[in-house]
Coordinates of C-alpha atoms and ligand atoms in Angstrom, one line a residue:
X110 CA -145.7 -72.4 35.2
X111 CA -148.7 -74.6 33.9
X112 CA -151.8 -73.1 32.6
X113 CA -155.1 -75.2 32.4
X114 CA -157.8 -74.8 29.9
X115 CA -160.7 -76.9 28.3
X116 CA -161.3 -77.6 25.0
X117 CA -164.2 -80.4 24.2
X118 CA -164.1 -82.7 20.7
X119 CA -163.7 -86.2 19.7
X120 CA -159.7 -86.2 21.0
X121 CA -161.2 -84.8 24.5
X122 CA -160.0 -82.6 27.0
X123 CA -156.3 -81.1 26.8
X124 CA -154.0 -79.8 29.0
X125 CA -151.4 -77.3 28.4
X126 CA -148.2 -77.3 30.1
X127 CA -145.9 -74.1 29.4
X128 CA -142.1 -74.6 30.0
X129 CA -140.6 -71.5 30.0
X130 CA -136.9 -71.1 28.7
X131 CA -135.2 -71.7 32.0
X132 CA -137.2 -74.8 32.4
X133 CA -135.8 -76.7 28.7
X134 CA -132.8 -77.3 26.8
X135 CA -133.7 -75.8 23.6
X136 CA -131.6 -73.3 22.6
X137 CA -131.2 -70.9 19.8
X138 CA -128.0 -72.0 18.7
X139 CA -129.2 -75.5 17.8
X140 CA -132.0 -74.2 15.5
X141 CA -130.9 -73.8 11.7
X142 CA -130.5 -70.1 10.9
X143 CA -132.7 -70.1 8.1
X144 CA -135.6 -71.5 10.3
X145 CA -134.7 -68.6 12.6
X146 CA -134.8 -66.0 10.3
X147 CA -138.6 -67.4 9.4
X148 CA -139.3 -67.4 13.1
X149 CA -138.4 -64.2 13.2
X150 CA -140.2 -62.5 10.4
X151 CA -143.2 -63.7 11.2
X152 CA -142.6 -62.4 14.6
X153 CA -141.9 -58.9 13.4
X154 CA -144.8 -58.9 11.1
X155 CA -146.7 -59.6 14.4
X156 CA -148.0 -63.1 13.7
X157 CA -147.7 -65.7 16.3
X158 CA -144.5 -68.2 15.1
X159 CA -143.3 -72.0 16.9
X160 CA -140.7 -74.5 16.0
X161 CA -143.0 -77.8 15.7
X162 CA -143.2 -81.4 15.6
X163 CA -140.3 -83.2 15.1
X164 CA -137.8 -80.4 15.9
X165 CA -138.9 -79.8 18.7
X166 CA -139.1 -83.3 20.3
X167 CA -135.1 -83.9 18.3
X168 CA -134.0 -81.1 20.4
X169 CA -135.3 -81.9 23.3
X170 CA -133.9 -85.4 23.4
X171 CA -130.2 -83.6 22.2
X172 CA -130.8 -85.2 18.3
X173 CA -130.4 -83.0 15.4
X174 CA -133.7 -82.6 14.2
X175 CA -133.8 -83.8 10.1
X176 CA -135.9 -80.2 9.5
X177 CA -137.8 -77.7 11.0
X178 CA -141.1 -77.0 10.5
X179 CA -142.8 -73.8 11.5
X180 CA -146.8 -73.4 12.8
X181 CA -148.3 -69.9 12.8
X182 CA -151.1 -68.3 12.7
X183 CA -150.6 -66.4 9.5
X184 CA -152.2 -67.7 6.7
X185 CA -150.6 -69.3 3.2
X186 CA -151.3 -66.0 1.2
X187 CA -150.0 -63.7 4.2
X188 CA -147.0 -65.6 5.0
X189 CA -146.4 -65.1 0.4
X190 CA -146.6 -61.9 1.5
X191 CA -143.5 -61.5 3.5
X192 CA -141.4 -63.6 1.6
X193 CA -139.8 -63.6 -1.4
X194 CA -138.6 -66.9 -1.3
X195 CA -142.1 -68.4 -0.8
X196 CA -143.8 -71.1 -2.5
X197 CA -147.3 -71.9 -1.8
X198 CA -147.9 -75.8 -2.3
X199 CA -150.5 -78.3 -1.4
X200 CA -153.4 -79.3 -2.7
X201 CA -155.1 -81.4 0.7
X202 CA -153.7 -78.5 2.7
X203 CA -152.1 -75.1 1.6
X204 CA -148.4 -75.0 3.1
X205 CA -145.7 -72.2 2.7
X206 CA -142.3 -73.7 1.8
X207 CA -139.8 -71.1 2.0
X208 CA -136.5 -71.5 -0.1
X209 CA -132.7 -71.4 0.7
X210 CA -131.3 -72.9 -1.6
X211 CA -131.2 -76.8 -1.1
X212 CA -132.7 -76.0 2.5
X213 CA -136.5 -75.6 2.6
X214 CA -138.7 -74.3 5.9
X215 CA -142.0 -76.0 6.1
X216 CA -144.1 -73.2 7.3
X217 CA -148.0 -74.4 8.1
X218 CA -151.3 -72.6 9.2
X219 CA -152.3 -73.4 12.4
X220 CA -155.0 -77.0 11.4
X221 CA -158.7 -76.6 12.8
X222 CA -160.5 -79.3 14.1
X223 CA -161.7 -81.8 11.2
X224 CA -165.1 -82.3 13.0
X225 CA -166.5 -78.6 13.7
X226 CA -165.2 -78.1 9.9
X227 CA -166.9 -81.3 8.6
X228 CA -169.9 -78.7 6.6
X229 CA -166.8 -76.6 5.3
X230 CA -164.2 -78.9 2.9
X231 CA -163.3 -81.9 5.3
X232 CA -164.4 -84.9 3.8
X233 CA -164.3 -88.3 5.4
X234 CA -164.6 -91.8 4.2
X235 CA -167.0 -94.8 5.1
X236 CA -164.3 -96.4 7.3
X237 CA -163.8 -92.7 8.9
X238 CA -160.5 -91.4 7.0
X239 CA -160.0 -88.5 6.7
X240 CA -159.9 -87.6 2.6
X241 CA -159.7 -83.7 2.6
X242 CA -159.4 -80.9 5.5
X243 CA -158.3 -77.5 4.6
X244 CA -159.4 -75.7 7.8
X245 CA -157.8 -73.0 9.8
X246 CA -158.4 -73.1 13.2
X247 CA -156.3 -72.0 16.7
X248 CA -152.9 -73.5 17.6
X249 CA -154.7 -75.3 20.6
X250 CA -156.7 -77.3 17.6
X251 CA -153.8 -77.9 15.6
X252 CA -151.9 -79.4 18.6
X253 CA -154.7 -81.8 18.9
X254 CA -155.0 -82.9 15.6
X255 CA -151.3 -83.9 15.8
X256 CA -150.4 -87.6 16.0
X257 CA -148.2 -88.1 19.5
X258 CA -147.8 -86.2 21.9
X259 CA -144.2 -86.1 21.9
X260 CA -145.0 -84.4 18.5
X261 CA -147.4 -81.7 19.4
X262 CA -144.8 -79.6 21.3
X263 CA -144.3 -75.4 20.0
X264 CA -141.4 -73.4 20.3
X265 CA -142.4 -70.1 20.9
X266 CA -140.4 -67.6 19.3
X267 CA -141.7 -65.0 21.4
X268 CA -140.3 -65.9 24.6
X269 CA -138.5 -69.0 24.1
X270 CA -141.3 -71.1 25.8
X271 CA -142.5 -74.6 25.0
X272 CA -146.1 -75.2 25.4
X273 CA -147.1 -78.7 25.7
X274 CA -150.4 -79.6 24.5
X275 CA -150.5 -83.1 25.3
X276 CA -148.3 -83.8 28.2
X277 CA -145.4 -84.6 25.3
X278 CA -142.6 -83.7 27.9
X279 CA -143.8 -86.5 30.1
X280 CA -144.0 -89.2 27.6
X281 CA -141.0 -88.0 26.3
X282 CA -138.9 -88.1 29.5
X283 CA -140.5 -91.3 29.9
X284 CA -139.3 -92.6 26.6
X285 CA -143.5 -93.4 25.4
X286 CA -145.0 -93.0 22.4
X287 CA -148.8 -92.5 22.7
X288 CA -151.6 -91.3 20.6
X289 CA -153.4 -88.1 21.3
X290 CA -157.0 -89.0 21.5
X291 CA -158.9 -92.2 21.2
X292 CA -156.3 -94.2 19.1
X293 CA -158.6 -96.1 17.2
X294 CA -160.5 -93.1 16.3
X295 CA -157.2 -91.6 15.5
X296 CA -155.7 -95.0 13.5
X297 CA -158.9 -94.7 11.6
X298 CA -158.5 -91.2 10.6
X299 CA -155.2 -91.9 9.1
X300 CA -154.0 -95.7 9.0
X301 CA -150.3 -94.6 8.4
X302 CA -150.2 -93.6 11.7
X303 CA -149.4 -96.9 12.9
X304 CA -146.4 -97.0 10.6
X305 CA -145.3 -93.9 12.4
X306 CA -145.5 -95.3 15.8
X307 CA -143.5 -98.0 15.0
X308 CA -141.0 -95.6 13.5
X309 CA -140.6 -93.6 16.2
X310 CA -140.7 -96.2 18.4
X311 CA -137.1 -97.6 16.5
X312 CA -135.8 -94.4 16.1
X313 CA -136.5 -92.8 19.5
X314 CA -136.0 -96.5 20.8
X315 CA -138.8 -95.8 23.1
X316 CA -142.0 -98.0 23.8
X317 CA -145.2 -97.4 22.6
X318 CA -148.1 -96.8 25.2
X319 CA -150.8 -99.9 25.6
X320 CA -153.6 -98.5 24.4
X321 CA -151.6 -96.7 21.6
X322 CA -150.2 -100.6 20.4
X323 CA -152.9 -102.2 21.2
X324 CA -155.3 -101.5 18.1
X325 CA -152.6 -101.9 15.6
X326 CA -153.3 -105.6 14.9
X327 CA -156.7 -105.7 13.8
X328 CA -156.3 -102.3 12.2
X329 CA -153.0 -103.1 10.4
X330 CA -155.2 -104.1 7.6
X331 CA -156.7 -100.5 6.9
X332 CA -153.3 -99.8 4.9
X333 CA -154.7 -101.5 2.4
X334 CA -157.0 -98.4 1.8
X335 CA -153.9 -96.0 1.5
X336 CA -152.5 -94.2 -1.7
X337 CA -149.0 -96.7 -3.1
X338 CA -147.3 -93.4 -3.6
X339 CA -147.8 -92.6 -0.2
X340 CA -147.1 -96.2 1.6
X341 CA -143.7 -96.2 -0.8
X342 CA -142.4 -93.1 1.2
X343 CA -143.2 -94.1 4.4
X344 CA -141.3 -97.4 3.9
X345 CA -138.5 -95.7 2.7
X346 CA -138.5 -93.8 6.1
X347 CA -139.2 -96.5 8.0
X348 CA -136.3 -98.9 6.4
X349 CA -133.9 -96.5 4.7
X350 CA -133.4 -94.1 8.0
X351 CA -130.9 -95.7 9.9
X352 CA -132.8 -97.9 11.8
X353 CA -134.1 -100.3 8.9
X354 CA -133.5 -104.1 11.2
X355 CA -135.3 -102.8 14.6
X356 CA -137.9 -100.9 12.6
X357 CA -138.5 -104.5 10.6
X358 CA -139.2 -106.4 13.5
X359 CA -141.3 -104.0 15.1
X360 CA -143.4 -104.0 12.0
X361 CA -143.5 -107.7 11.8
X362 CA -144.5 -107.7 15.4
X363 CA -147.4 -105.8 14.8
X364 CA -148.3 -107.0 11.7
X365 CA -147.8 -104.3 9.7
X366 CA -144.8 -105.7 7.7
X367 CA -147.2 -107.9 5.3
X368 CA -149.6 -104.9 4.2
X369 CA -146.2 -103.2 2.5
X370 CA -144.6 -106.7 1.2
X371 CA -147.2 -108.8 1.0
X372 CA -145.5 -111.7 -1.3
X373 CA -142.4 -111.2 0.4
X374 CA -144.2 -112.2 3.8
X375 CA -145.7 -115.1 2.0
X376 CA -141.9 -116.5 2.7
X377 CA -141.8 -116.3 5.9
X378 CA -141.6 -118.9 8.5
X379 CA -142.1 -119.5 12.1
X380 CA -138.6 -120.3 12.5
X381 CA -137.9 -116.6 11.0
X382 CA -134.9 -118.1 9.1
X383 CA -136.1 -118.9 5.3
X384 CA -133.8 -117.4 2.4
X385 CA -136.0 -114.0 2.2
X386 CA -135.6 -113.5 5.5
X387 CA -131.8 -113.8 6.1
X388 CA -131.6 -111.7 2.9
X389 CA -134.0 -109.1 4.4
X390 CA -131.6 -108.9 7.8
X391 CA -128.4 -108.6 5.9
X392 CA -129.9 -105.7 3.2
X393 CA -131.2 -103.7 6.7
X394 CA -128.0 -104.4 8.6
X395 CA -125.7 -102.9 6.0
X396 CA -128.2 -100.5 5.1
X397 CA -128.1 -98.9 8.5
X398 CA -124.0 -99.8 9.1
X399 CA -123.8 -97.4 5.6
X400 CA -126.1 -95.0 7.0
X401 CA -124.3 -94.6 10.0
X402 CA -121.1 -93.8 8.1
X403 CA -122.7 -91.3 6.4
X404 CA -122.5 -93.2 2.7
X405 CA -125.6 -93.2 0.5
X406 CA -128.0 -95.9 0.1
X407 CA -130.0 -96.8 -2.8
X408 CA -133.4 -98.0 -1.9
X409 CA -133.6 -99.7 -5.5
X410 CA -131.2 -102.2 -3.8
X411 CA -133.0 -103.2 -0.8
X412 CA -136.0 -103.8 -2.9
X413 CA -134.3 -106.1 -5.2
X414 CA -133.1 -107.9 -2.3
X415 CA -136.3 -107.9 -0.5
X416 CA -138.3 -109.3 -3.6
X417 CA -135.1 -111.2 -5.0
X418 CA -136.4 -115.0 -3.5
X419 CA -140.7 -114.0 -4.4
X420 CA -139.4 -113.9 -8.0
X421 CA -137.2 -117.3 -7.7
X422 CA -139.8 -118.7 -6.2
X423 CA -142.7 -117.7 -8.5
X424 CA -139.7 -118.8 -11.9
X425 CA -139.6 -122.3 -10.1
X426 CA -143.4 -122.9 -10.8
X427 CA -143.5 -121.2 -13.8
X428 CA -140.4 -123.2 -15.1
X429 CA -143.0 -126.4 -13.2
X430 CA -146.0 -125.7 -14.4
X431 CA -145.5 -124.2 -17.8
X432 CA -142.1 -125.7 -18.5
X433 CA -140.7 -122.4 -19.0
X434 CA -136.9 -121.7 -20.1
X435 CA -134.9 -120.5 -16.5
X436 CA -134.3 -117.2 -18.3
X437 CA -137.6 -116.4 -19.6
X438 CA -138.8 -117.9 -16.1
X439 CA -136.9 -115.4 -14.3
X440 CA -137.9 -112.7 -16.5
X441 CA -141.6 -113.1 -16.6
X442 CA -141.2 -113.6 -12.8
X443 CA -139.5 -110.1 -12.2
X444 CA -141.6 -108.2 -14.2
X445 CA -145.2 -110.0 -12.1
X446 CA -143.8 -109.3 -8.5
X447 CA -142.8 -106.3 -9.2
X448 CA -146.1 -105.3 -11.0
X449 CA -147.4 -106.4 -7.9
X450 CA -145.0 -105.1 -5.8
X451 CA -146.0 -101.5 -6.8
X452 CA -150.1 -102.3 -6.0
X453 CA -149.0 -101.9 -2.3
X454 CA -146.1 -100.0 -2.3
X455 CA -145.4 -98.0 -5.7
X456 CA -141.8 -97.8 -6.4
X457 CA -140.6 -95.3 -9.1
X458 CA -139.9 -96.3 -12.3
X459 CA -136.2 -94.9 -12.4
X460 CA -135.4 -98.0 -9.4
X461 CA -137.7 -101.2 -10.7
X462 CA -135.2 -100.3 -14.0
X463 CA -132.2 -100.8 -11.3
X464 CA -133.9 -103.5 -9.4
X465 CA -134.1 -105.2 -13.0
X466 CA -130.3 -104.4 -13.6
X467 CA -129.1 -105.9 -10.5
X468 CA -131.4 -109.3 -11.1
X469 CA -130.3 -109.6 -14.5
X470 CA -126.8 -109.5 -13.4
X471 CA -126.9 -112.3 -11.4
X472 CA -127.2 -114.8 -14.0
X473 CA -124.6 -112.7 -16.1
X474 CA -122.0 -113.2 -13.6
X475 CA -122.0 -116.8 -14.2
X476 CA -120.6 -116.4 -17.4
X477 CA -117.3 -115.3 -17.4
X478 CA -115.3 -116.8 -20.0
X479 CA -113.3 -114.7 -22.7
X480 CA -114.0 -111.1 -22.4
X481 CA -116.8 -111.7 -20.4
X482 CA -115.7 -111.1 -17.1
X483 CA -113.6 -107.9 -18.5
X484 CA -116.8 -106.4 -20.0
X485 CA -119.1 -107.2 -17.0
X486 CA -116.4 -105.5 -14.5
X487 CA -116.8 -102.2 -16.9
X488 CA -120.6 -101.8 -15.9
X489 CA -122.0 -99.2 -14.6
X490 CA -124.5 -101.4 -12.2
X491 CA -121.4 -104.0 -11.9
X492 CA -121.2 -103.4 -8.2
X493 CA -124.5 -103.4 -6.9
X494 CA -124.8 -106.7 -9.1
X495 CA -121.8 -108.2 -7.1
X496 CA -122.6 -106.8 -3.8
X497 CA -125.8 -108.6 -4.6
X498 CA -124.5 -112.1 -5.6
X499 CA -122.5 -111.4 -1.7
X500 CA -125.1 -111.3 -0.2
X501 CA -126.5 -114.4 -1.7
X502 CA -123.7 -115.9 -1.1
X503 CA -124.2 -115.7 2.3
X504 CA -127.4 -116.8 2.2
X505 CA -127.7 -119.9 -0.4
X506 CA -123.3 -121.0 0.6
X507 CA -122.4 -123.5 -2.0
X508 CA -121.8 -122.7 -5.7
X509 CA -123.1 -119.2 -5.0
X510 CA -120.8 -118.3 -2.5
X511 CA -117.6 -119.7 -5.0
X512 CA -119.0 -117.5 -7.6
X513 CA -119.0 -114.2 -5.2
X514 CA -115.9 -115.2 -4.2
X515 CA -114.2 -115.9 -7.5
X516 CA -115.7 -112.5 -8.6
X517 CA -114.5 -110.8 -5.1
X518 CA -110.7 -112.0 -6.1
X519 CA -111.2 -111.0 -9.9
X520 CA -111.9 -107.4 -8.7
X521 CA -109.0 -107.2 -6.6
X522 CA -106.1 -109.1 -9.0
X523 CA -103.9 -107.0 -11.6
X524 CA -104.4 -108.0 -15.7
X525 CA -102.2 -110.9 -15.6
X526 CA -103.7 -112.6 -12.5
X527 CA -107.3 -111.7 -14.3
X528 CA -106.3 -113.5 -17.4
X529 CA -105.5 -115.8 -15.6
X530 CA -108.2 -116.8 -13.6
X531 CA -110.3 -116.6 -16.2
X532 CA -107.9 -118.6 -18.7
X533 CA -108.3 -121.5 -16.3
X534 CA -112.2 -121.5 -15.7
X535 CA -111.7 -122.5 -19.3
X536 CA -109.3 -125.2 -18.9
X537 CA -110.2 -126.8 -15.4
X538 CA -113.7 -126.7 -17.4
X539 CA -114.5 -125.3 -13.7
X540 CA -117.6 -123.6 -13.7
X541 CA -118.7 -122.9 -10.0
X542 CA -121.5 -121.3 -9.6
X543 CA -123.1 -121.7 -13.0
X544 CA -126.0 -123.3 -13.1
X545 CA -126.5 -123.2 -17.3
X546 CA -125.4 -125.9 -19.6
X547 CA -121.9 -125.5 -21.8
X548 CA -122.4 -125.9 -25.4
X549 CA -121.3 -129.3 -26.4
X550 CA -117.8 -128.7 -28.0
X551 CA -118.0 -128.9 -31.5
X552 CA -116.7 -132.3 -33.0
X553 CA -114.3 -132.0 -35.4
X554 CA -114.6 -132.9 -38.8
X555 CA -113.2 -136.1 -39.2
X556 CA -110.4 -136.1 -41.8
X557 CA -111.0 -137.6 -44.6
X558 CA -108.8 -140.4 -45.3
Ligands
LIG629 P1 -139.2 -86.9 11.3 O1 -138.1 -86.8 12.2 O2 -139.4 -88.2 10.7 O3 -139.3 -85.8 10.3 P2 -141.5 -85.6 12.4 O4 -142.2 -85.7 13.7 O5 -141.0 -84.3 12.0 O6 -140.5 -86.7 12.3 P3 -143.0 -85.3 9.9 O7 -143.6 -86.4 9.1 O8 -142.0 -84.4 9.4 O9 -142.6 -86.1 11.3 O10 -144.3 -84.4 10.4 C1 -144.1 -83.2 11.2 C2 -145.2 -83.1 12.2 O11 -146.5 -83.2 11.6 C3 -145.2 -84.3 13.2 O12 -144.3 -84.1 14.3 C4 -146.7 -84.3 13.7 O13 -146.9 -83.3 14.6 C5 -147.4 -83.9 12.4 N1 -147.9 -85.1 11.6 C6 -147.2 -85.6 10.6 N2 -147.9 -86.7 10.1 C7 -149.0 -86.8 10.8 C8 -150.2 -87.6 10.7 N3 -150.2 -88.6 9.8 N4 -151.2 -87.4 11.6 C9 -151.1 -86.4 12.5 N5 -150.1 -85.6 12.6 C10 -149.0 -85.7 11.8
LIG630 MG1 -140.0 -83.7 10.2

């Protein structure tokens, strides 16, 4: 069954295909309960209610989707109104979150066009971005003011159809991610939609349409024009969501990488093999092998690692240039790239204080003699610093790789063997991996004949 109607604005016409429930695989069962019982409320209250967005286009493709978010055409204050778990939040655009606990339903008005609403509160910039837009409108308009079309597909509660604004169910079938509407008009808008497309090209490992990819170069610049808050979330989606390595080279690709990182890109080479960037692949790949065994990751990790040869780099000319201690070198050079660091990208406070930890453990696990090594294995940031100096290990080989491993046996031996080892880093005067000088032994006063 496909219905055909016409709607004219700055995305252009729109077609919308219904697929009724014999004709898709979405079924109940794989929706979340709680976003079911919203669905259903709304219904009852005799509101118009769809599964949107990502959850649909999970479902379709047989993912679990990572939420469900809900499109309706009651509004913030009526939707309050039926629930008592209901927070109203928002401040661009009102959006209901409804409560379960941990587990929260995104439920939205239905968007109106920007440009019909331009006299009411939608305010655009000089390079046409959208600032401000806090306009109802029908569910037709808020299909089109959706990024891809494999995102502006609606469950319909009512009768279990899925109407397709945007022939979504094509490109999705046909593994494409494309723009609705003119895409540069549409990357203008809002910038981070070429993140996005990148992102759900890796994730959905599909390809993204010509005219969708083709923009993205001489627009990749425009990011510079969006909020760090905002860029440091979507990189955490885009590197921290299972997908971190293919995700990096797409961004690369396009050129998107050096708008989030720009110092770290400074590194890179055309061979594609410097320090930064073998450290970069091995942070992602593990990254995305923990990920896929369901352990946690800490972001404040990757960025350490990603920033970790910037700040060597920038201690080398201060050490140069101003003649600068390696300590305070190191130091100084931490805190500059990561104030500058958090221009593009701003990463919280609570991980630059880890990122910190985990640099300034590096040079502490050089030292190891007398209780040293005891005391530094009793640290609460001990292993990130040593899964750290691993990975550098594998990077920079030589003394670095000695000191990961001496530290990898340490870890693993009993007391005695521990004493041991570290007894004779003493005695062979052996100090691999250290790059500091030993205070001269102290002469010993010459007896007095
Ligand atoms: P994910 O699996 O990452 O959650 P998603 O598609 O659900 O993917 P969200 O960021 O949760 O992505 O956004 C939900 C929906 O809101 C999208 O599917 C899309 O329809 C719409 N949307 C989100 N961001 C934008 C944007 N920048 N421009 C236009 N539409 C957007
Ligand atoms: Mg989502």
């Amino acid at each position: 069954m496909t219905s055909d109607f016409d709607t004219t604005n700055s995305v252009g016409k729109i077609d919308l295909n219904v697929y009724p429930r014999d004709q898709h695989n979405i079924s109940r069962e794989h929706i979340s309960e709680n976003a079911l019982k919203v669905l259903y409320r709304l219904q009852k209250a005799g509101y118009d209610a769809f599964l949107v967005g990502g959850g649909v286009r999970d479902l379709l493709l047989g993912k679990i989707p990572k939420d469900f978010d809900i499109a309706t055409n009651a509004t913030p204050e009526q939707i309050k109104l039926l629930f008592r778990n209901c927070r109203l939040i928002g401040r661009r655009f009102r959006l209901a979150h409804i409560i379960f606990g941990r587990d929260i339903i995104e439920v939205a008005t239905f968007r109106g066009h920007h440009q019909q609403a331009e006299k009411q509160t939608s305010v655009q910039s000089e390079e046409g971005m959208l600032l401000r837009d806090n306009v109802y409108g029908s569910i037709d308009e808020d299909a089109e003011r959706r990024d891809f079309t494999i995102n502006a597909m609606y469950y319909n509660i009512a009768d279990f159809s899925i109407h397709d604004y945007a022939n979504g169910m094509r490109d999705l079938n046909e593994g494409m991610v494309r723009l609705i509407g003119d895409a540069e008009v549409r990357y203008r808008e809002d910038p981070v939609r070429m993140l996005r497309a990148v992102r759900f090209a890796s994730k959905l490992d599909m390809d993204i349409s010509f005219e969708t990819a083709d923009p993205i170069n001489y627009l990749a610049p425009l990011l510079q024009g969006i909020p760090a808050a905002r860029l440091y979330e979507e990189s955490l989606k885009l590197l921290q969501s299972g997908h971190g390595l293919d995700t990096y080279d797409l961004l690369r690709e396009f050129g998107l990488f050096e708008h989030l990182f720009p110092q770290v890109a400074e590194l890179f080479t055309e061979e594609e093999n410097s320090k930064t960037e073998q450290m970069i692949d091995l942070v992602l790949e593990s990254t995305d092998q923990r990920i896929a065994e369901g352990k946690r990751v800490n972001p404040a990790f990757m960025f350490a690692a990603m920033l970790w040869y910037p700040v060597e780099a920038y201690a080398a000319r201060l050490m140069d240039q101003q003649g600068m201690s390696h300590y305070d070198a190191m130091m100084t050079a931490g805190n500059y790239i990561l104030d500058e660091q958090v221009r593009s990208t701003a990463i919280p406070r609570r991980h630059t204080a880890t990122i910190r930890e985990v640099w300034q453990l590096q040079s502490r696990l050089e030292r190891r003699s007398g209780k040293r090594a005891f005391r530094l294995l009793e640290l609460n940031k001990f292993r990130a610093g040593f899964d750290f100096l691993e990975m550098r290990g594998q990077v920079e080989q030589g003394d670095t790789q000695k000191l990961a491993q001496w530290w990898h046996t340490f870890q693993h031996s009993g007391r005695n063997m521990r004493q041991a080892m570290v007894t004779d880093l003493g005695a062979s005067g052996n100090r691999s991996g250290s790059g500091r000088r030993r205070r001269p032994a102290k002469k010993k006063p010459k007896k007095s004949s």
